[in-house]
């Protein structure tokens, strides 16, 4: 993005905003404008004005975001408390005293943003008049160019922190509270009329007693400020007051308003007819008196006239010079003999300004005519400046006697005034820039504060998650320790079991009997010896007893085993004919004993013992 205020792309963008949305930013201070638009563009991730214009054309929802950034809405209740206190003590009583009890009081808060300024004025007027008179007489017009700000303003709502500058007693009297939320009292809010009004483009509201236009003018270039001030001047009653912001000095139009208290930025209107009236009175006071005068009076007048600090001459109704003071003679090179000559014969009648037409106009309109900053170029190249006033001289009966002409040399004051004016303008611009930058900083600060608040919240959340994690970690650690202890115990038990198992295996290996353990489905769980039947544990474990071909009629064991499992004493003994692994037949004594396994499932121990060989074998 360029920082050139005349960048043609920026100019095109501003034109587009005016044509499409009616917002005319051309009179706003370019540096501030550039900064604010730049800020919004950066937020939207756009580098240059042309691309931003395209973006606006495709995304109309971008307009409010842009206007919100450009139109800085910073405001507060009783912002600059000392100035509002001055208003309360000095100005409002004067407005009230200057009116009859039934007369309306009209206030205009222009550039009201979110409304706090208008409600502050309402509070002061209500305090001065009482609720009932306030409701009957007061109208507060609260306007802004920013519709979104006005929507917020109409609600008259604020958080406790927004009302910090409202004294507690006033807060209780003028606001209704709901938790942390305060709302300006409804019946008083009705006297505040909100509406969109553009100070640059719209006609002013009229007959205003108090015009509050604070921290708004400073966003405009001097030329636009001057135009707005003419409108504000028109808006005010002749006895009206103008209340500006802390950084606004009104230097561009000090002929329209005069400061009542410059520090508090309160001004009164200068009614426009005043100056002319005063000049008429002046001119008549210095006019000719009818009748003859004593010589001493004539001499006195001559001396007095020579002593005047201005060049001064008088012409009679025929245009003949009748009075001319010394200063006129010196300045314009006239001689005593020029007295009694028609002015039109002399150079002074047309140089440095056309006196003849000024005399004609003053005589014809019967009022003083003035020309400011009339320049006279001297042969040495220097210039002189004069304030020329031509006033008609009227006799008591109103008859025209002639005209007086005065030349006040304003060269030195002019130079000083110009310099002063320039310095004052520069000072004002600098002060306004400082103030508006300050407002921008306040906005940025608010944004930063909310980011910090968000970060703090996130941080708190992270801390509490961290604490939870730490607790979980501690729990896991203690569970882990417990598990390790259990594991060690299990390992010990497993070793013990292995030992017991080995011990049992050894016992079983030395057992003369064949021992098999079956589950309730008669599947072999344990098998101790191979000698009797010639099969090893590996060939029997997991197989059904009925499937084993071991020389024992296993099918005959089914019933005794079921009896052992289901019978009352769990023990059944029987003898069966069997054949051993060498093919010898013998009587095998079998004992079936039911038992419950560790898991509670029934199983049966079958013990087989070879008795006597069968006869005939
Ligand atoms: C910084 S605020 C001042 C608020 C309040 N007057 C105060 O001093 O606390 C400036 C206000 O001027 C408004 N504004 C800017 N240009 C305007 C215009 N052309 N016409 C009317 N209001 C305008 C903005 O919308 C913003 O609300």
XYZ file of C-alpha atoms and ligand atoms in Angstrom:
644
model
C 0.000 0.000 0.000
C 1.321 3.482 -0.837
C 1.284 6.316 1.670
C 0.603 8.879 -1.063
C -2.610 10.739 -0.173
C -3.157 11.557 -3.856
C -2.732 7.945 -5.023
C -5.231 7.669 -7.943
C -6.342 4.237 -6.700
C -7.185 5.762 -3.307
C -9.099 8.571 -5.024
C -11.043 5.962 -7.044
C -11.793 4.013 -3.877
C -13.139 7.164 -2.145
C -15.280 7.981 -5.179
C -16.707 4.465 -5.115
C -17.604 4.810 -1.409
C -19.389 8.101 -2.122
C -21.297 6.835 -5.148
C -22.269 3.409 -3.804
C -22.865 4.203 -0.104
C -23.207 8.008 0.092
C -20.154 8.305 2.389
C -18.034 11.253 1.316
C -14.591 10.934 2.875
C -12.941 13.469 0.553
C -12.881 16.181 3.251
C -11.339 13.927 5.938
C -7.705 14.358 6.920
C -5.825 12.239 4.434
C -3.140 10.962 6.801
C -5.697 9.617 9.273
C -7.852 8.272 6.449
C -4.897 6.472 4.868
C -3.953 4.953 8.200
C -7.485 3.745 8.982
C -8.217 2.300 5.529
C -4.742 0.703 5.616
C -5.573 -0.879 8.942
C -8.795 -2.409 7.608
C -7.038 -3.612 4.450
C -4.368 -5.320 6.566
C -7.108 -7.045 8.588
C -8.684 -8.227 5.321
C -5.239 -9.349 4.068
C -5.234 -6.955 1.080
C -2.177 -5.029 -0.086
C -3.322 -2.216 -2.398
C -6.304 0.117 -2.901
C -7.231 -1.252 -6.345
C -7.472 -4.807 -4.988
C -9.455 -3.525 -1.993
C -11.916 -1.774 -4.341
C -12.420 -5.114 -6.185
C -12.905 -6.807 -2.834
C -15.594 -4.304 -1.773
C -17.417 -4.755 -5.070
C -17.597 -8.518 -4.598
C -18.110 -8.563 -0.803
C -20.621 -5.868 0.218
C -20.454 -7.176 3.804
C -17.022 -5.536 3.961
C -18.539 -1.999 4.017
C -19.625 -1.982 7.700
C -16.219 -3.299 8.765
C -14.495 -0.525 6.801
C -16.788 2.232 8.111
C -16.363 0.946 11.654
C -12.618 1.289 11.291
C -12.642 4.685 9.579
C -15.338 6.338 11.730
C -13.752 6.175 15.113
C -16.602 5.855 17.600
C -14.691 6.387 20.831
C -16.859 8.212 23.384
C -17.717 8.273 27.070
C -20.220 9.713 29.533
C -19.079 13.197 30.649
C -15.909 12.860 28.600
C -13.490 15.607 29.819
C -15.224 16.050 33.158
C -14.007 19.649 33.737
C -15.627 20.853 30.496
C -18.954 19.211 31.387
C -18.751 20.724 34.863
C -18.318 24.153 33.236
C -21.351 23.430 31.086
C -23.356 22.452 34.177
C -22.323 25.473 36.218
C -22.141 28.244 33.614
C -23.873 27.430 30.363
C -26.994 25.472 31.233
C -28.115 28.068 33.830
C -27.608 30.790 31.166
C -29.682 28.874 28.614
C -32.464 28.320 31.148
C -32.359 31.944 32.373
C -32.513 33.262 28.784
C -35.901 31.606 28.150
C -39.461 31.888 29.323
C -40.631 28.921 31.427
C -42.723 27.496 28.609
C -40.126 27.915 25.859
C -38.508 24.807 24.396
C -34.795 24.113 24.877
C -33.144 22.529 21.864
C -29.819 20.700 21.977
C -27.962 19.078 19.079
C -25.241 16.508 19.680
C -23.583 16.101 16.264
C -21.212 13.128 15.847
C -22.791 11.471 18.877
C -21.302 7.985 18.207
C -22.913 5.492 20.632
C -24.941 8.188 22.424
C -23.185 8.746 25.765
C -22.720 12.464 25.005
C -26.446 13.043 24.342
C -27.436 11.172 27.521
C -24.867 13.207 29.513
C -26.537 16.416 28.254
C -29.957 14.971 29.114
C -28.814 14.276 32.681
C -27.529 17.840 33.185
C -30.705 19.398 31.789
C -32.888 17.134 33.872
C -30.897 18.095 36.960
C -31.370 21.790 36.121
C -35.072 21.669 35.216
C -36.514 18.722 37.111
C -37.996 15.676 35.397
C -41.355 17.120 34.465
C -40.085 20.382 32.932
C -37.299 18.460 31.199
C -39.868 16.184 29.557
C -42.031 19.107 28.457
C -39.353 21.458 27.180
C -36.202 19.633 26.160
C -35.435 18.088 22.771
C -31.991 16.621 22.188
C -31.192 15.802 18.577
C -28.442 13.172 18.539
C -26.978 12.562 15.091
C -24.134 10.698 13.475
C -23.238 9.486 10.009
C -22.687 5.975 11.334
C -25.971 4.016 11.414
C -24.473 1.128 13.358
C -23.320 3.463 16.146
C -26.812 5.031 16.216
C -28.485 1.630 16.618
C -26.384 1.085 19.702
C -27.019 4.655 20.890
C -30.813 4.255 20.715
C -30.695 1.427 23.257
C -29.075 3.629 25.918
C -27.410 0.611 27.465
C -24.040 0.211 29.107
C -22.008 -2.063 31.353
C -20.946 -0.904 34.831
C -17.461 -0.106 33.526
C -18.949 2.238 30.844
C -20.586 4.316 33.584
C -17.510 4.770 35.720
C -17.437 8.517 35.021
C -21.094 9.028 35.985
C -21.290 10.042 39.651
C -22.973 7.316 41.689
C -25.965 9.473 42.683
C -26.685 10.334 39.014
C -26.242 6.703 38.003
C -28.870 5.624 40.528
C -31.261 8.397 39.453
C -30.993 8.087 35.694
C -30.304 4.415 34.980
C -32.169 1.204 35.582
C -29.934 -1.615 36.651
C -30.178 -5.282 35.724
C -27.171 -7.173 37.055
C -24.129 -5.630 35.477
C -26.211 -3.884 32.796
C -27.496 -0.278 33.047
C -30.212 1.288 30.844
C -30.996 5.016 30.602
C -34.500 5.641 32.002
C -37.059 5.128 29.301
C -39.281 8.160 29.968
C -36.228 10.470 29.787
C -34.825 8.719 26.728
C -37.889 9.787 24.718
C -36.614 13.383 24.612
C -33.462 12.224 22.813
C -34.118 11.892 19.089
C -31.559 9.867 17.169
C -31.059 10.184 13.424
C -28.485 9.853 10.658
C -27.007 13.200 9.674
C -23.894 13.902 7.646
C -22.236 17.119 8.792
C -20.633 17.594 5.378
C -23.639 16.971 3.166
C -26.884 17.452 5.098
C -28.723 20.664 5.946
C -28.262 21.654 9.588
C -30.947 21.421 12.273
C -32.033 24.923 13.292
C -32.913 27.050 16.361
C -30.444 25.229 18.571
C -29.548 26.535 22.040
C -26.638 24.222 22.720
C -24.688 22.555 19.932
C -22.337 19.806 21.089
C -19.945 18.754 18.356
C -16.991 17.154 20.083
C -14.018 15.266 18.701
C -15.544 15.105 15.238
C -14.371 18.293 13.461
C -10.780 17.244 14.064
C -11.123 14.399 11.555
C -11.708 16.897 8.714
C -9.301 19.032 6.671
C -9.355 22.776 7.544
C -11.414 23.680 4.467
C -14.158 21.172 5.270
C -14.075 22.196 8.942
C -14.703 25.810 7.857
C -17.691 24.710 5.743
C -19.159 22.709 8.614
C -18.680 25.653 10.998
C -20.791 27.892 8.753
C -23.587 25.331 9.047
C -23.184 25.049 12.812
C -23.291 28.852 13.016
C -26.548 28.828 11.078
C -27.971 26.088 13.311
C -27.537 28.106 16.508
C -29.876 30.725 17.925
C -28.154 34.094 18.262
C -27.750 33.405 21.984
C -26.666 29.815 21.351
C -23.526 28.030 22.530
C -21.129 25.738 20.748
C -19.311 23.037 22.736
C -16.283 21.522 21.001
C -13.792 18.782 21.890
C -10.596 19.285 23.855
C -8.387 19.410 20.753
C -10.644 21.677 18.693
C -9.842 25.402 18.692
C -12.126 26.808 16.013
C -9.309 28.811 14.508
C -10.483 28.481 10.942
C -13.631 30.595 11.572
C -13.055 32.877 14.530
C -15.333 35.443 12.899
C -18.341 33.197 13.554
C -17.853 32.266 17.191
C -16.141 33.810 20.148
C -14.694 31.794 23.024
C -16.505 31.991 26.342
C -14.010 29.682 27.941
C -11.321 28.607 25.526
C -9.924 25.973 27.868
C -13.293 24.224 28.097
C -13.915 24.845 24.366
C -17.241 26.603 24.858
C -18.027 29.343 22.342
C -20.881 31.752 21.781
C -22.253 32.712 18.391
C -21.339 36.058 16.852
C -24.562 37.264 15.235
C -23.567 38.438 11.738
C -25.281 41.867 11.671
C -23.356 43.203 14.670
C -20.229 44.390 12.903
C -22.027 46.508 10.309
C -24.245 48.115 12.915
C -21.209 49.116 14.933
C -19.552 50.676 11.860
C -22.627 52.765 11.095
C -22.614 54.124 14.636
C -18.874 54.860 14.399
C -19.157 56.640 11.074
C -22.016 58.790 12.300
C -20.229 59.669 15.502
C -17.284 61.086 13.539
C -19.477 62.920 10.998
C -19.774 66.666 10.461
C -21.871 68.693 12.783
C -24.114 71.290 11.170
C -23.513 75.037 11.551
C -20.385 77.146 12.067
C -17.835 76.364 14.717
C -15.541 78.614 16.544
C -12.015 78.790 15.158
C -10.610 77.072 18.216
C -12.951 74.151 17.695
C -11.871 73.958 14.032
C -8.205 73.983 15.060
C -8.852 71.416 17.745
C -10.520 69.174 15.190
C -7.597 69.627 12.840
C -5.068 68.691 15.510
C -7.155 65.743 16.557
C -7.550 64.623 12.973
C -3.770 64.862 12.395
C -3.182 62.842 15.541
C -5.305 59.945 14.301
C -3.294 56.789 13.583
C -5.204 56.280 10.327
C -5.166 58.236 7.046
C -8.485 60.030 7.039
C -10.327 62.283 4.581
C -13.838 63.555 4.049
C -15.580 64.387 0.780
C -18.787 66.393 0.597
C -21.875 65.293 -1.339
C -20.303 66.686 -4.535
C -17.160 64.577 -4.129
C -14.983 67.536 -3.116
C -12.301 66.916 -0.475
C -13.167 68.937 2.640
C -11.069 67.291 5.344
C -7.736 65.553 5.010
C -5.393 64.706 7.875
C -1.649 64.821 7.876
C -1.239 61.088 7.600
C -3.209 61.105 4.337
C -0.965 63.788 2.952
C 2.193 61.894 3.911
C 0.995 58.496 2.763
C -0.523 59.499 -0.558
C 1.637 62.557 -1.371
C -1.267 65.065 -1.203
C -0.707 68.771 -0.559
C -2.852 71.312 1.348
C -3.967 72.728 -2.004
C -5.684 69.454 -2.793
C -8.309 70.445 -0.198
C -11.308 71.695 -2.145
C -10.484 69.598 -5.253
C -12.810 66.846 -6.499
C -11.448 63.519 -5.347
C -11.885 62.031 -8.831
C -9.089 64.329 -10.076
C -6.608 62.732 -7.697
C -4.752 59.389 -7.964
C -6.030 58.382 -4.510
C -9.503 57.956 -6.056
C -8.424 54.820 -7.920
C -5.140 53.716 -6.336
C -4.651 51.595 -4.207
C -8.398 50.860 -4.533
C -11.370 52.208 -6.418
C -12.672 54.744 -3.870
C -15.236 56.258 -6.239
C -17.333 53.128 -6.468
C -16.986 52.531 -2.702
C -18.234 56.100 -2.036
C -21.131 55.597 -4.483
C -22.090 52.328 -2.802
C -21.855 53.723 0.773
C -23.932 56.789 -0.146
C -26.441 54.802 -2.113
C -26.913 52.041 0.482
C -26.517 54.471 3.412
C -24.156 52.071 5.195
C -20.398 51.679 5.599
C -18.530 49.780 2.914
C -15.212 48.205 3.690
C -12.338 46.637 1.812
C -9.874 44.473 3.697
C -6.257 43.849 2.871
C -6.073 46.414 0.088
C -2.544 46.138 -1.218
C -0.373 49.066 -2.341
C 2.858 48.270 -4.178
C 5.635 50.746 -3.377
C 8.369 51.731 -5.853
C 10.998 49.991 -3.656
C 9.241 46.671 -4.266
C 7.639 46.464 -0.827
C 3.891 46.229 -0.233
C 1.585 48.005 2.167
C -1.800 46.653 3.291
C -4.783 48.813 4.257
C -8.179 48.274 5.786
C -10.312 50.842 3.964
C -13.704 51.965 5.337
C -15.979 54.378 3.509
C -18.905 55.541 5.660
C -21.783 57.791 4.554
C -22.144 61.035 6.551
C -25.765 61.787 7.334
C -27.193 64.906 8.872
C -29.647 64.692 11.801
C -32.548 64.808 9.370
C -30.984 61.996 7.340
C -29.730 64.224 4.517
C -26.544 63.047 2.787
C -23.625 65.335 3.654
C -20.843 63.327 2.093
C -18.594 60.432 3.081
C -15.613 59.756 5.341
C -12.753 57.617 4.095
C -10.229 55.963 6.368
C -7.116 53.964 5.525
C -5.788 51.874 8.436
C -2.298 50.600 7.715
C -2.413 46.916 8.642
C 0.863 45.901 6.994
C 2.699 44.884 10.156
C -0.337 43.360 11.861
C -1.162 41.599 8.609
C 2.211 39.939 8.404
C 2.060 39.024 12.059
C -1.512 37.868 11.755
C -0.723 35.715 8.752
C 2.169 34.156 10.590
C 0.103 33.752 13.694
C -2.723 32.280 11.674
C -0.368 29.851 9.983
C 1.164 28.820 13.308
C -2.268 28.524 14.882
C -3.476 26.387 11.994
C -0.388 24.215 12.248
C -0.835 23.967 15.974
C -4.478 23.104 15.604
C -3.765 20.472 12.968
C -0.985 19.015 15.101
C -3.178 19.029 18.177
C -6.075 17.460 16.276
C -3.818 14.847 14.772
C -2.457 14.099 18.199
C -5.931 13.767 19.575
C -7.241 11.624 16.759
C -4.146 9.434 16.959
C -4.861 9.187 20.635
C -8.399 8.053 19.892
C -7.061 5.511 17.450
C -4.698 4.331 20.141
C -7.616 4.058 22.544
C -9.419 1.819 20.035
C -6.286 -0.236 19.475
C -5.783 -0.369 23.225
C -9.313 -1.647 23.723
C -8.685 -4.284 21.061
C -5.408 -5.226 22.738
C -7.077 -5.367 26.110
C -9.712 -7.750 24.847
C -6.978 -9.873 23.220
C -5.103 -9.862 26.522
C -8.297 -10.813 28.329
C -8.821 -13.668 25.853
C -5.227 -14.771 26.349
C -5.660 -14.608 30.106
C -8.796 -16.754 29.883
C -7.020 -19.230 27.612
C -4.090 -19.226 30.009
C -6.368 -19.912 32.961
C -8.016 -22.732 31.046
C -4.606 -24.154 30.171
C -3.526 -23.895 33.793
C -6.582 -25.724 35.036
C -6.147 -28.415 32.300
C -2.542 -28.639 33.383
C -3.553 -29.093 37.002
C -6.044 -31.789 35.980
C -3.336 -33.510 33.961
C -0.968 -33.338 36.918
C -3.584 -34.919 39.188
C -4.271 -37.630 36.582
C -0.556 -38.193 36.260
C -0.180 -38.599 40.008
C -3.106 -41.028 40.055
C -1.577 -42.963 37.162
C 1.769 -43.062 38.929
C 0.234 -44.476 42.088
C -1.816 -46.970 40.010
C 1.383 -47.895 38.254
C 3.145 -48.490 41.586
C 0.222 -50.613 42.718
C 0.306 -52.550 39.426
C 4.035 -53.105 39.822
C 3.478 -54.452 43.345
C 0.692 -56.717 42.046
C 2.929 -57.812 39.192
C 5.774 -58.652 41.577
C 3.350 -60.606 43.738
C 1.966 -62.393 40.682
C 5.463 -63.251 39.572
C 6.200 -64.616 43.025
C 2.971 -66.586 42.981
C 3.745 -67.813 39.491
C 7.143 -69.014 40.679
C 5.438 -70.696 43.641
C 2.889 -72.228 41.275
C 5.658 -73.413 38.974
C 7.331 -74.983 41.993
C 4.088 -76.573 43.173
C 3.454 -77.738 39.638
C 6.892 -79.275 39.331
C 6.408 -80.846 42.740
C 3.016 -82.256 41.697
C 4.440 -83.487 38.400
C 7.142 -85.280 40.302
C 4.605 -86.828 42.680
C 2.398 -87.828 39.793
C 5.334 -89.263 37.878
C 6.116 -91.540 40.790
C 2.490 -92.490 41.270
C 1.842 -96.217 40.497
C -1.685 -95.497 39.420
C -2.727 -93.948 36.169
C -4.376 -90.615 36.890
C -6.445 -88.585 34.442
C -8.393 -85.404 35.123
C -11.409 -84.770 32.871
C -13.646 -81.725 32.469
C -17.434 -82.106 32.377
C -17.314 -82.724 28.600
C -14.920 -85.583 29.474
C -11.985 -83.942 27.729
C -8.589 -84.843 29.233
C -7.074 -82.012 31.288
C -4.255 -83.968 32.933
C -2.619 -87.336 32.266
C 0.149 -88.695 34.520
C 1.804 -91.724 33.082
C 2.433 -93.544 29.974
C 3.489 -96.912 31.328
C 0.007 -98.302 31.925
C -1.470 -97.579 28.503
C 1.632 -96.628 26.532
C 0.439 -93.072 25.678
C 2.017 -89.810 26.831
C 0.318 -86.777 28.253
C 1.011 -84.919 24.995
C -1.155 -87.458 23.084
C -4.099 -87.309 25.484
C -4.454 -83.804 26.953
C -7.173 -81.869 25.093
C -8.696 -85.032 23.554
C -12.043 -86.542 24.559
C -11.630 -89.623 26.769
C -14.025 -91.520 24.496
C -11.697 -90.973 21.521
C -8.690 -92.564 23.245
C -7.744 -96.035 22.122
C -5.840 -97.212 25.244
C -6.964 -100.799 25.939
C -9.548 -99.660 28.480
C -13.232 -99.853 27.458
C -13.643 -96.095 27.982
C -17.283 -96.110 26.855
C -18.073 -98.041 30.055
C -16.677 -95.219 32.097
C -19.229 -92.653 30.915
C -22.006 -93.687 33.225
C -19.848 -94.004 36.397
C -18.276 -90.627 35.661
C -21.747 -88.976 35.264
C -22.763 -90.654 38.546
C -19.680 -89.314 40.268
C -20.364 -85.852 38.867
C -24.066 -85.857 39.735
C -24.227 -88.298 42.650
C -24.444 -87.338 46.316
C -20.975 -88.432 47.510
C -19.081 -87.793 44.223
C -17.238 -91.085 44.323
C -17.754 -94.180 42.160
C -15.414 -97.247 42.044
C -15.574 -100.058 39.569
C -13.407 -102.765 37.950
C -13.073 -103.212 34.211
C -11.345 -105.669 31.972
C -8.499 -103.998 30.186
C -5.475 -104.710 28.016
C -2.096 -103.089 28.798
C 0.387 -101.781 26.307
C 2.063 -105.168 25.958
C -1.262 -106.812 25.112
C -1.716 -108.443 28.488
C -5.254 -108.520 29.781
C -5.871 -107.532 33.373
C -8.496 -106.292 35.748
C -8.279 -102.547 36.120
C -9.682 -100.886 39.154
C -11.048 -97.488 38.348
C -12.068 -94.812 40.830
C -13.953 -91.745 39.615
C -13.967 -88.770 42.013
C -15.845 -85.545 41.251
C -14.293 -82.272 42.228
C -14.754 -78.572 41.560
C -11.972 -76.736 39.747
C -10.641 -73.386 40.999
C -13.081 -71.582 38.645
C -15.974 -73.629 40.083
C -16.413 -75.771 36.930
C -16.998 -79.450 37.747
C -14.342 -81.942 36.737
C -13.558 -85.516 37.580
C -10.411 -87.430 38.596
C -10.154 -90.877 37.143
C -7.617 -93.117 38.882
C -6.767 -96.388 37.184
C -4.855 -99.213 38.888
C -3.896 -102.580 37.443
C -5.066 -105.494 39.665
C -4.644 -109.187 38.947
C -4.286 -110.399 35.373
C -7.498 -111.971 34.074
C -7.724 -115.691 34.026
C -6.547 -117.435 30.913
C -4.038 -114.733 30.054
C -14.642 10.193 18.095
S -16.338 10.197 17.813
C -16.873 11.462 18.884
C -17.996 11.039 19.792
C -18.450 12.092 20.791
N -18.860 13.289 20.161
C -17.367 12.355 21.835
O -16.658 13.318 21.734
O -17.222 11.530 22.751
C -16.483 10.863 16.210
C -17.836 10.607 15.590
O -17.977 11.429 14.433
C -18.759 10.722 13.508
N -18.614 11.297 12.164
C -17.586 11.150 11.306
N -17.848 11.772 10.151
C -19.082 12.354 10.293
C -19.904 13.135 9.442
N -19.510 13.450 8.219
N -21.095 13.545 9.902
C -21.502 13.206 11.161
N -20.771 12.475 12.008
C -19.566 12.049 11.580
C -18.215 9.300 13.620
O -19.135 8.344 13.110
C -18.000 9.169 15.114
O -19.098 8.572 15.736
